[in-house]
C-alpha positions as a printed NumPy array, in Angstrom:
array([[-16.671,   0.789,  23.175],
       [-13.118,   2.093,  23.197],
       [-11.688,   3.028,  26.591],
       [-10.529,   6.625,  27.076],
       [ -7.558,   6.933,  29.419],
       [ -5.571,   9.619,  31.174],
       [ -1.782,   9.749,  30.914],
       [ -1.443,   8.132,  34.347],
       [ -3.867,   5.33 ,  33.462],
       [ -2.033,   4.671,  30.205],
       [  1.36 ,   4.589,  31.902],
       [  0.   ,   2.076,  34.429],
       [ -1.173,  -0.168,  31.584],
       [  2.204,   0.2  ,  29.869],
       [  4.117,  -0.644,  33.043],
       [  1.806,  -3.549,  33.828],
       [  2.327,  -5.057,  30.393],
       [  6.114,  -4.843,  30.762],
       [  6.409,  -5.953,  34.396],
       [  3.525,  -8.409,  34.793],
       [  3.578, -10.065,  31.382],
       [  7.275,  -9.726,  30.629],
       [  6.927,  -8.045,  27.25 ],
       [ 10.041,  -5.885,  26.707],
       [  9.443,  -2.199,  26.162],
       [ 11.356,  -2.367,  22.879],
       [  8.873,  -4.935,  21.581],
       [  6.011,  -2.577,  22.409],
       [  7.867,   0.231,  20.632],
       [  8.251,  -1.927,  17.527],
       [  4.547,  -2.756,  17.585],
       [  3.706,   0.927,  17.93 ],
       [  5.924,   1.755,  14.97 ],
       [  4.254,  -0.914,  12.851],
       [  0.864,   0.482,  13.842],
       [  1.825,   3.913,  12.506],
       [  3.296,   2.417,   9.341],
       [  0.106,   0.474,   8.652],
       [ -1.941,   3.67 ,   8.885],
       [  0.498,   5.408,   6.551],
       [  0.169,   2.573,   4.013],
       [ -3.625,   2.706,   4.211],
       [ -4.209,   6.459,   4.159],
       [ -1.248,   7.81 ,   2.214],
       [ -0.319,   5.148,  -0.358],
       [  1.343,   7.669,  -2.691],
       [  3.651,   9.166,  -0.062],
       [  7.211,   7.996,  -0.626],
       [  9.458,  10.713,   0.8  ],
       [  8.923,  10.768,   4.551],
       [ 10.248,  13.302,   7.051],
       [ 10.215,  12.291,  10.716],
       [ 10.784,  14.648,  13.656],
       [ 11.811,  12.84 ,  16.836],
       [ 12.064,  14.046,  20.411],
       [ 14.374,  12.824,  23.201],
       [ 11.988,  10.334,  24.81 ],
       [ 10.145,   7.172,  23.891],
       [  7.898,   9.024,  21.452],
       [ 11.101,   9.809,  19.589],
       [ 12.001,   6.131,  19.814],
       [  8.721,   5.292,  18.109],
       [  9.64 ,   7.759,  15.383],
       [ 13.093,   6.274,  14.786],
       [ 11.594,   2.77 ,  14.625],
       [  9.022,   4.006,  12.101],
       [ 11.772,   5.539,   9.988],
       [ 13.878,   2.389,  10.004],
       [ 10.92 ,   0.188,   9.037],
       [ 10.018,   2.504,   6.158],
       [ 13.65 ,   2.724,   5.049],
       [ 13.885,  -1.062,   4.928],
       [ 10.759,  -1.128,   2.758],
       [ 12.29 ,   1.188,   0.189],
       [ 10.878,   4.535,   1.298],
       [ 13.032,   7.64 ,   1.191],
       [ 13.286,   8.611,   4.859],
       [ 14.894,  11.594,   6.564],
       [ 14.876,  11.721,  10.35 ],
       [ 15.829,  14.563,  12.656],
       [ 16.314,  13.717,  16.332],
       [ 16.34 ,  16.821,  18.489],
       [ 18.193,  17.155,  21.74 ],
       [ 21.283,  16.138,  23.652],
       [ 22.03 ,  12.4  ,  23.186],
       [ 23.073,  12.155,  26.836],
       [ 19.457,  12.881,  27.774],
       [ 17.848,  10.441,  25.34 ],
       [ 15.725,   7.646,  26.812],
       [ 17.317,   4.154,  26.789],
       [ 14.765,   2.916,  24.27 ],
       [ 15.47 ,   5.821,  21.918],
       [ 19.204,   5.099,  22.102],
       [ 18.543,   1.461,  21.226],
       [ 16.375,   2.415,  18.276],
       [ 19.026,   4.847,  17.006],
       [ 21.676,   2.107,  17.155],
       [ 19.428,  -0.253,  15.205],
       [ 18.593,   2.426,  12.629],
       [ 22.286,   3.221,  12.128],
       [ 23.001,  -0.468,  11.567],
       [ 20.393,  -0.423,   8.804],
       [ 21.993,   2.72 ,   7.33 ],
       [ 18.841,   4.79 ,   7.83 ],
       [ 19.424,   8.515,   7.208],
       [ 19.307,  10.217,  10.595],
       [ 20.456,  13.582,  11.973],
       [ 20.964,  14.207,  15.688],
       [ 21.023,  17.932,  16.408],
       [ 22.51 ,  17.925,  19.883],
       [ 21.994,  21.194,  21.742],
       [ 22.018,  23.286,  18.562],
       [ 18.805,  25.266,  18.087],
       [ 17.513,  24.745,  14.561],
       [ 15.076,  27.054,  12.829],
       [ 12.634,  26.614,   9.953],
       [ 15.279,  27.454,   7.331],
       [ 17.373,  24.507,   8.475],
       [ 14.416,  22.144,   8.284],
       [ 13.402,  23.439,   4.87 ],
       [ 16.807,  22.684,   3.413],
       [ 17.105,  19.284,   5.055],
       [ 13.608,  18.094,   4.17 ],
       [ 13.159,  19.429,   0.658],
       [ 10.89 ,  17.189,  -1.42 ],
       [  9.19 ,  15.513,   1.542],
       [  5.668,  14.149,   0.854],
       [  4.552,  13.609,   4.446],
       [  5.73 ,  14.458,   7.955],
       [  5.549,  12.325,  11.077],
       [  5.484,  14.096,  14.452],
       [  7.237,  11.945,  17.045],
       [  8.552,  14.73 ,  19.261],
       [  6.539,  14.274,  22.449],
       [  3.907,  11.794,  23.582],
       [  1.725,  11.512,  26.649],
       [  4.384,  12.677,  29.112],
       [  4.571,  16.317,  28.006],
       [  3.856,  18.838,  30.773],
       [  5.135,  22.139,  29.341],
       [  4.967,  24.084,  26.121],
       [  7.242,  23.529,  23.14 ],
       [ 10.29 ,  25.783,  23.005],
       [ 13.526,  26.192,  21.078],
       [ 14.003,  23.779,  18.186],
       [ 10.804,  21.929,  19.104],
       [  8.751,  25.093,  18.725],
       [ 10.452,  25.887,  15.403],
       [  9.82 ,  22.334,  14.255],
       [  6.112,  22.488,  15.111],
       [  5.718,  25.747,  13.208],
       [  7.591,  24.284,  10.25 ],
       [  5.307,  21.244,  10.175],
       [  2.172,  23.372,  10.428],
       [  3.284,  25.681,   7.617],
       [  4.511,  22.94 ,   5.305],
       [  1.194,  22.213,   3.619],
       [  2.069,  18.5  ,   3.75 ],
       [  0.041,  15.713,   5.39 ],
       [  1.035,  15.103,   9.008],
       [  0.76 ,  11.963,  11.13 ],
       [  1.125,  12.446,  14.89 ],
       [  2.461,   9.59 ,  16.999],
       [  0.192,   8.903,  20.013],
       [ -0.805,  12.584,  20.47 ],
       [  0.169,  15.769,  18.605],
       [  3.175,  17.407,  20.257],
       [  2.43 ,  20.44 ,  22.394],
       [ -0.831,  19.37 ,  24.048],
       [ -1.76 ,  18.061,  27.486],
       [ -2.779,  14.411,  27.337],
       [ -5.596,  14.7  ,  29.867],
       [ -7.193,  18.056,  29.064],
       [ -6.268,  18.624,  25.432],
       [ -4.985,  22.061,  26.403],
       [ -2.308,  23.713,  24.285],
       [  0.584,  23.974,  26.735],
       [  2.526,  26.761,  25.037],
       [  2.23 ,  28.987,  22.002],
       [  2.142,  26.271,  19.359],
       [  1.274,  22.606,  18.914],
       [  1.455,  20.313,  15.917],
       [ -1.656,  20.205,  13.726],
       [ -2.042,  16.667,  12.428],
       [ -4.221,  15.215,   9.705],
       [ -4.1  ,  11.823,  11.409],
       [ -3.134,  10.777,  14.923],
       [ -2.215,   7.159,  15.592],
       [ -2.612,   6.552,  19.303],
       [ -1.653,   3.325,  21.007],
       [ -3.789,   0.734,  22.81 ],
       [ -6.458,   3.148,  24.064],
       [ -7.821,   6.58 ,  23.271],
       [ -6.376,   9.432,  25.311],
       [ -8.715,  11.967,  26.903],
       [ -6.909,  14.967,  25.477],
       [ -7.503,  13.775,  21.918],
       [-11.233,  14.352,  22.433],
       [-11.085,  17.598,  24.401],
       [ -9.886,  21.177,  24.418],
       [ -7.518,  22.528,  21.789],
       [ -6.201,  19.103,  20.839],
       [ -9.441,  17.815,  19.345],
       [ -9.063,  20.101,  16.335],
       [ -5.317,  19.425,  16.125],
       [ -5.544,  15.624,  16.206],
       [ -7.368,  15.165,  12.905],
       [ -8.65 ,  11.646,  12.293],
       [ -7.823,   9.39 ,  15.237],
       [ -6.706,   5.801,  14.718],
       [ -6.159,   3.417,  17.642],
       [ -3.396,   0.871,  17.035],
       [ -3.448,  -2.379,  19.013],
       [  0.123,  -2.786,  20.219],
       [ -0.443,  -5.492,  22.82 ],
       [ -0.951,  -3.228,  25.832],
       [ -3.998,  -4.153,  27.895],
       [ -5.257,  -3.85 ,  31.451],
       [ -7.446,  -0.747,  31.432],
       [ -9.774,  -0.649,  34.431],
       [-13.241,  -1.9  ,  33.549],
       [-14.646,   1.299,  35.073],
       [-12.441,   3.57 ,  32.966],
       [-14.177,   6.142,  30.788],
       [-15.267,   5.002,  27.326],
       [-16.224,   6.534,  23.985],
       [-19.798,   5.831,  22.908],
       [-20.367,   3.906,  19.698],
       [-23.261,   2.086,  18.024],
       [-23.288,  -0.56 ,  20.753],
       [-25.06 ,   1.887,  23.091],
       [-28.142,   1.582,  20.881],
       [-28.56 ,  -1.976,  22.172],
       [-29.964,  -0.593,  25.446],
       [-33.093,   0.544,  23.576],
       [-35.627,  -2.297,  23.647],
       [-37.778,  -3.123,  20.622],
       [-41.413,  -2.102,  20.86 ],
       [-43.602,  -4.868,  22.256],
       [-46.084,  -6.303,  19.765],
       [-48.867,  -5.689,  22.3  ],
       [-47.91 ,  -2.045,  22.867],
       [-50.345,   0.85 ,  22.82 ],
       [-49.706,   4.567,  23.071],
       [-50.213,   4.493,  26.819],
       [-47.489,   1.891,  27.348],
       [-44.81 ,   3.571,  25.217],
       [-44.099,   6.429,  27.56 ],
       [-46.124,   9.467,  28.585],
       [-43.901,  12.534,  28.419],
       [-44.764,  15.89 ,  29.945],
       [-42.828,  18.727,  28.288],
       [-42.879,  21.906,  30.383],
       [-41.34 ,  24.558,  28.185],
       [-41.829,  27.882,  26.475],
       [-42.503,  31.231,  28.106],
       [-44.965,  33.646,  26.487],
       [-44.399,  33.775,  22.696],
       [-41.208,  31.687,  23.035],
       [-42.366,  28.423,  21.564],
       [-39.599,  27.141,  19.271],
       [-37.771,  25.208,  21.983],
       [-41.014,  23.695,  23.184],
       [-41.943,  22.543,  19.681],
       [-38.528,  21.003,  19.025],
       [-38.396,  19.106,  22.328],
       [-41.904,  17.712,  21.942],
       [-41.321,  16.771,  18.308],
       [-38.062,  15.016,  19.193],
       [-39.767,  13.052,  21.979],
       [-42.512,  11.849,  19.649],
       [-40.06 ,  10.975,  16.898],
       [-37.919,   8.987,  19.337],
       [-40.896,   6.793,  20.172],
       [-42.924,   8.299,  23.009],
       [-46.517,   7.114,  22.865],
       [-47.986,  10.31 ,  24.297],
       [-46.499,  13.775,  24.647],
       [-48.285,  16.532,  26.512],
       [-47.003,  20.094,  26.222],
       [-47.488,  22.408,  29.184],
       [-46.67 ,  25.918,  27.972],
       [-47.867,  29.496,  28.051],
       [-51.329,  29.68 ,  26.526],
       [-50.194,  32.12 ,  23.815],
       [-47.873,  29.466,  22.393],
       [-50.342,  26.674,  21.836],
       [-51.858,  27.644,  18.5  ],
       [-48.493,  28.124,  16.821],
       [-47.101,  24.82 ,  18.074],
       [-50.271,  22.817,  17.496],
       [-50.423,  23.832,  13.849],
       [-47.005,  22.248,  13.329],
       [-47.286,  19.349,  15.763],
       [-50.877,  18.09 ,  15.995],
       [-49.696,  14.728,  17.359],
       [-49.025,  16.223,  20.803],
       [-51.539,  17.249,  23.467],
       [-51.553,  20.762,  24.881],
       [-52.387,  22.593,  28.055],
       [-51.739,  26.299,  28.462],
       [-51.102,  28.401,  31.534],
       [-51.259,  32.149,  32.049],
       [-50.227,  32.389,  35.672],
       [-48.884,  29.817,  38.084],
       [-51.543,  27.227,  38.933],
       [-50.176,  24.676,  41.374],
       [-53.258,  22.434,  41.394],
       [-53.275,  22.189,  37.604],
       [-49.543,  21.503,  37.473],
       [-49.743,  18.756,  40.091],
       [-52.407,  16.997,  38.018],
       [-50.091,  16.978,  35.009],
       [-47.216,  15.66 ,  37.088],
       [-49.363,  12.7  ,  38.167],
       [-50.221,  11.927,  34.521],
       [-46.631,  11.671,  33.285],
       [-44.165,   8.782,  33.171],
       [-41.338,  11.278,  32.815],
       [-40.96 ,  15.054,  32.745],
       [-38.827,  17.452,  30.729],
       [-38.635,  20.958,  32.101],
       [-36.783,  24.059,  31.029],
       [-36.429,  24.649,  27.263],
       [-37.385,  28.251,  26.536],
       [-39.104,  28.51 ,  29.911],
       [-37.454,  31.733,  31.039],
       [-36.612,  32.648,  34.616],
       [-39.702,  34.663,  35.545],
       [-41.455,  34.227,  38.88 ],
       [-43.948,  31.899,  37.197],
       [-41.114,  29.806,  35.745],
       [-39.382,  29.613,  39.124],
       [-42.607,  28.453,  40.787],
       [-43.126,  25.797,  38.116],
       [-39.578,  24.436,  38.408],
       [-39.688,  24.436,  42.2  ],
       [-43.028,  22.618,  42.196],
       [-41.508,  19.907,  40.013],
       [-38.58 ,  19.618,  42.396],
       [-40.878,  19.348,  45.408],
       [-43.523,  17.06 ,  43.94 ],
       [-42.319,  14.945,  40.999],
       [-42.5  ,  11.204,  41.583],
       [-41.208,  10.192,  38.141],
       [-37.829,  10.692,  36.401],
       [-37.051,  14.268,  35.385],
       [-34.843,  15.846,  32.706],
       [-33.85 ,  19.449,  33.399],
       [-32.541,  21.616,  30.574],
       [-31.795,  25.257,  29.733],
       [-33.67 ,  27.746,  31.942],
       [-34.647,  24.893,  34.226],
       [-30.958,  24.478,  35.013],
       [-30.521,  28.19 ,  35.624],
       [-33.329,  28.107,  38.17 ],
       [-32.051,  24.922,  39.825],
       [-28.598,  26.487,  40.191],
       [-30.015,  29.055,  42.606],
       [-31.418,  26.461,  45.012],
       [-29.353,  23.28 ,  45.022],
       [-30.707,  22.015,  48.38 ],
       [-34.149,  21.79 ,  46.771],
       [-32.586,  20.018,  43.799],
       [-31.065,  17.486,  46.185],
       [-34.541,  16.734,  47.519],
       [-35.591,  15.839,  43.977],
       [-32.546,  13.661,  43.246],
       [-33.034,  11.868,  46.546],
       [-36.487,  10.834,  45.37 ],
       [-36.335,  10.162,  41.599],
       [-33.738,   9.778,  38.81 ],
       [-32.711,  13.161,  37.387],
       [-30.744,  14.122,  34.272],
       [-29.216,  17.568,  33.779],
       [-28.157,  18.693,  30.287],
       [-26.023,  21.833,  30.773],
       [-23.729,  23.547,  28.31 ],
       [-20.538,  24.979,  29.789],
       [-22.015,  28.295,  30.945],
       [-24.956,  26.56 ,  32.625],
       [-22.485,  24.198,  34.285],
       [-20.594,  27.212,  35.597],
       [-23.813,  28.438,  37.222],
       [-24.369,  25.024,  38.783],
       [-20.92 ,  24.435,  40.226],
       [-19.16 ,  27.798,  40.286],
       [-16.206,  26.642,  38.17 ],
       [-15.385,  29.136,  35.38 ],
       [-16.13 ,  28.062,  31.812],
       [-12.468,  28.299,  30.792],
       [-11.58 ,  25.77 ,  33.486],
       [-14.529,  23.47 ,  32.797],
       [-13.497,  23.316,  29.138],
       [-10.22 ,  21.612,  30.093],
       [-11.565,  19.473,  32.931],
       [-14.981,  18.334,  31.737],
       [-14.877,  14.811,  33.097],
       [-13.935,  15.835,  36.621],
       [-16.462,  18.68 ,  36.743],
       [-19.296,  16.5  ,  35.446],
       [-18.49 ,  13.566,  37.706],
       [-17.948,  15.683,  40.809],
       [-21.384,  17.239,  40.37 ],
       [-23.026,  13.89 ,  39.602],
       [-21.534,  12.368,  42.746],
       [-22.309,  15.362,  44.965],
       [-25.919,  15.607,  43.834],
       [-26.784,  11.998,  42.907],
       [-27.769,  12.719,  39.319],
       [-26.728,  12.174,  35.709],
       [-24.918,  15.052,  34.019],
       [-24.781,  15.486,  30.245],
       [-22.122,  18.181,  29.9  ],
       [-22.462,  19.47 ,  26.341],
       [-19.533,  20.612,  24.219],
       [-17.871,  19.645,  20.938],
       [-17.222,  16.402,  22.784],
       [-19.962,  15.734,  25.331],
       [-19.261,  14.05 ,  28.665],
       [-21.977,  11.945,  30.315],
       [-21.467,  10.993,  33.954],
       [-23.286,   9.401,  36.842],
       [-21.762,   8.513,  40.196],
       [-19.857,   5.509,  38.802],
       [-19.315,   5.789,  35.061],
       [-18.196,   8.311,  32.457],
       [-18.875,   8.201,  28.735],
       [-17.507,  10.502,  26.066],
       [-19.559,  11.21 ,  22.949],
       [-18.355,  12.716,  19.688],
       [-20.872,  11.079,  17.355],
       [-21.894,  14.433,  15.896],
       [-20.006,  17.218,  14.198],
       [-19.737,  21.002,  14.296],
       [-23.064,  21.322,  12.479],
       [-24.763,  20.699,  15.829],
       [-23.743,  24.208,  16.883],
       [-27.131,  25.541,  15.811],
       [-30.141,  27.031,  17.581],
       [-32.502,  24.415,  19.   ],
       [-30.024,  21.55 ,  18.903],
       [-30.033,  21.235,  22.694],
       [-33.839,  21.257,  22.794],
       [-33.861,  18.29 ,  20.438],
       [-31.332,  16.467,  22.618],
       [-33.466,  17.023,  25.717],
       [-36.52 ,  15.647,  23.929],
       [-34.691,  12.53 ,  22.756],
       [-33.308,  11.765,  26.216],
       [-36.683,  12.323,  27.891],
       [-38.401,  10.034,  25.415],
       [-35.961,   7.194,  26.107],
       [-36.309,   7.749,  29.845],
       [-40.085,   7.467,  29.506],
       [-39.719,   4.229,  27.564],
       [-38.123,   2.578,  30.58 ],
       [-34.392,   3.111,  30.16 ],
       [-32.332,   3.952,  33.218],
       [-31.349,   7.587,  33.536],
       [-27.744,   6.884,  32.582],
       [-28.639,   4.691,  29.603],
       [-31.193,   7.233,  28.383],
       [-28.652,  10.042,  28.658],
       [-25.929,   8.078,  26.89 ],
       [-28.08 ,   6.619,  24.115],
       [-29.923,   9.902,  23.613],
       [-26.715,  11.89 ,  23.299],
       [-25.302,   9.397,  20.819],
       [-28.486,   9.359,  18.716],
       [-28.598,  13.156,  18.686],
       [-25.038,  13.404,  17.396],
       [-25.371,  10.679,  14.787],
       [-28.688,  12.024,  13.513],
       [-27.102,  15.435,  13.1  ],
       [-24.088,  13.985,  11.317],
       [-26.341,  12.049,   8.945],
       [-28.348,  15.185,   8.237],
       [-25.254,  17.196,   7.303],
       [-24.611,  14.85 ,   4.389],
       [-27.523,  16.655,   2.76 ],
       [-27.601,  20.046,   4.463],
       [-23.886,  20.626,   4.807],
       [-22.301,  21.67 ,   8.097],
       [-23.49 ,  25.271,   8.079],
       [-26.945,  24.506,   6.709],
       [-28.037,  22.137,   9.487],
       [-31.221,  23.11 ,  11.336],
       [-32.473,  21.514,  14.534],
       [-35.464,  20.092,  12.665],
       [-33.031,  18.224,  10.385],
       [-31.707,  16.354,  13.41 ],
       [-35.245,  15.246,  14.266],
       [-35.844,  14.129,  10.684],
       [-32.97 ,  11.645,  10.946],
       [-33.659,  10.124,  14.357],
       [-35.547,   7.31 ,  12.638],
       [-32.294,   6.216,  10.978],
       [-31.049,   5.057,  14.369],
       [-33.967,   3.591,  16.328]])
């Protein structure tokens, strides 16, 4: 898996490589430039006229090095370096001197503010633009010539490669820092992924992300990582002596009166992921409709709260999923609270289950002190759990998820366009799906997949991570046929078998 670092973590790796291993910073800059050039050769083989926008720091130095390499290879290159040369970084100054020696075309603007008309005249006939204005050190919005340059790039209609991270975005949160940021088709980032590339506003602006190995190492082994196919290795093969009773008995508690879609999807997903037995505990009015479509599951219906009956079902299960479509009625509250007081097996809490838990966290802590627990909130449900507004969670997902996981001894699957999975020690990012997953019932399917894996013996964290990855990949596979907008939750279920 690829590590996902903050700006501070990346700078520490950079400094460590220079100071501990003695690799000069200019050598690293040259490697970074070659990494960008290699992506350009691979993805844009017909581009010959290249325009490069460079800022005053080391990101600008990368850009000048890229331009000089391309110039020496016969490309037509035009570079604009914005800013006062007295404020340029030492590495940028070195790269400019080298580029001048190679007679690379280069314009330094000084303190003059340039607008789009200037750029248009200077860069007429350009096939592709490279954004090397600002890298991971940016802390404020683009202004002046930099803002004009970003708007020019975005309006050009030409392919754009961003160097390390698109200019204008926060490296850690992905937040747009001002009024405009560069929209890239491809971002070539160095050594490790950066958190902001996967989050917030920057995810859409980064385009396809390529990680170039430039010889910088040293990321902490406990640093966050991006899930890939290797997570599937935690799922054991089915034993040749298995029977349905040894493959996981899942109790799905879901569906208030006449609200049975979520219940059906969760139970179906659990069965499809490999659970040997799935029992659905739902309002009695739901059973006929679900059973007609999912005869493989077992069913028990309730009308009013029956503690004795519920406790019997709890004893039967290897793992419990509670919450999808359950509602927040008095009956639902009693059911959720009984699970929290009495469950002796791992529990996954989703949807309305989370909303009920949020109102009584001390009781939730009793549950997490006794058995492994996974929560699967979207941003609004997370707000109810922790009190942090959605707009703030969106730009600080890792911290919010991990803080809650640590405080309450659980696993949190914080769902968004990039999902963050955290326990007390480890954080994974997951972007295996696509925007097609923004469809009704998608979260119910995810909860069913995770619960199934938990019932098959995976740890809570492994089940959450593998389940989230499978859910995304199955959805992405399905959209090859359905298209992004045509994806239904049932299509995700239909493609789970491609991955397990």
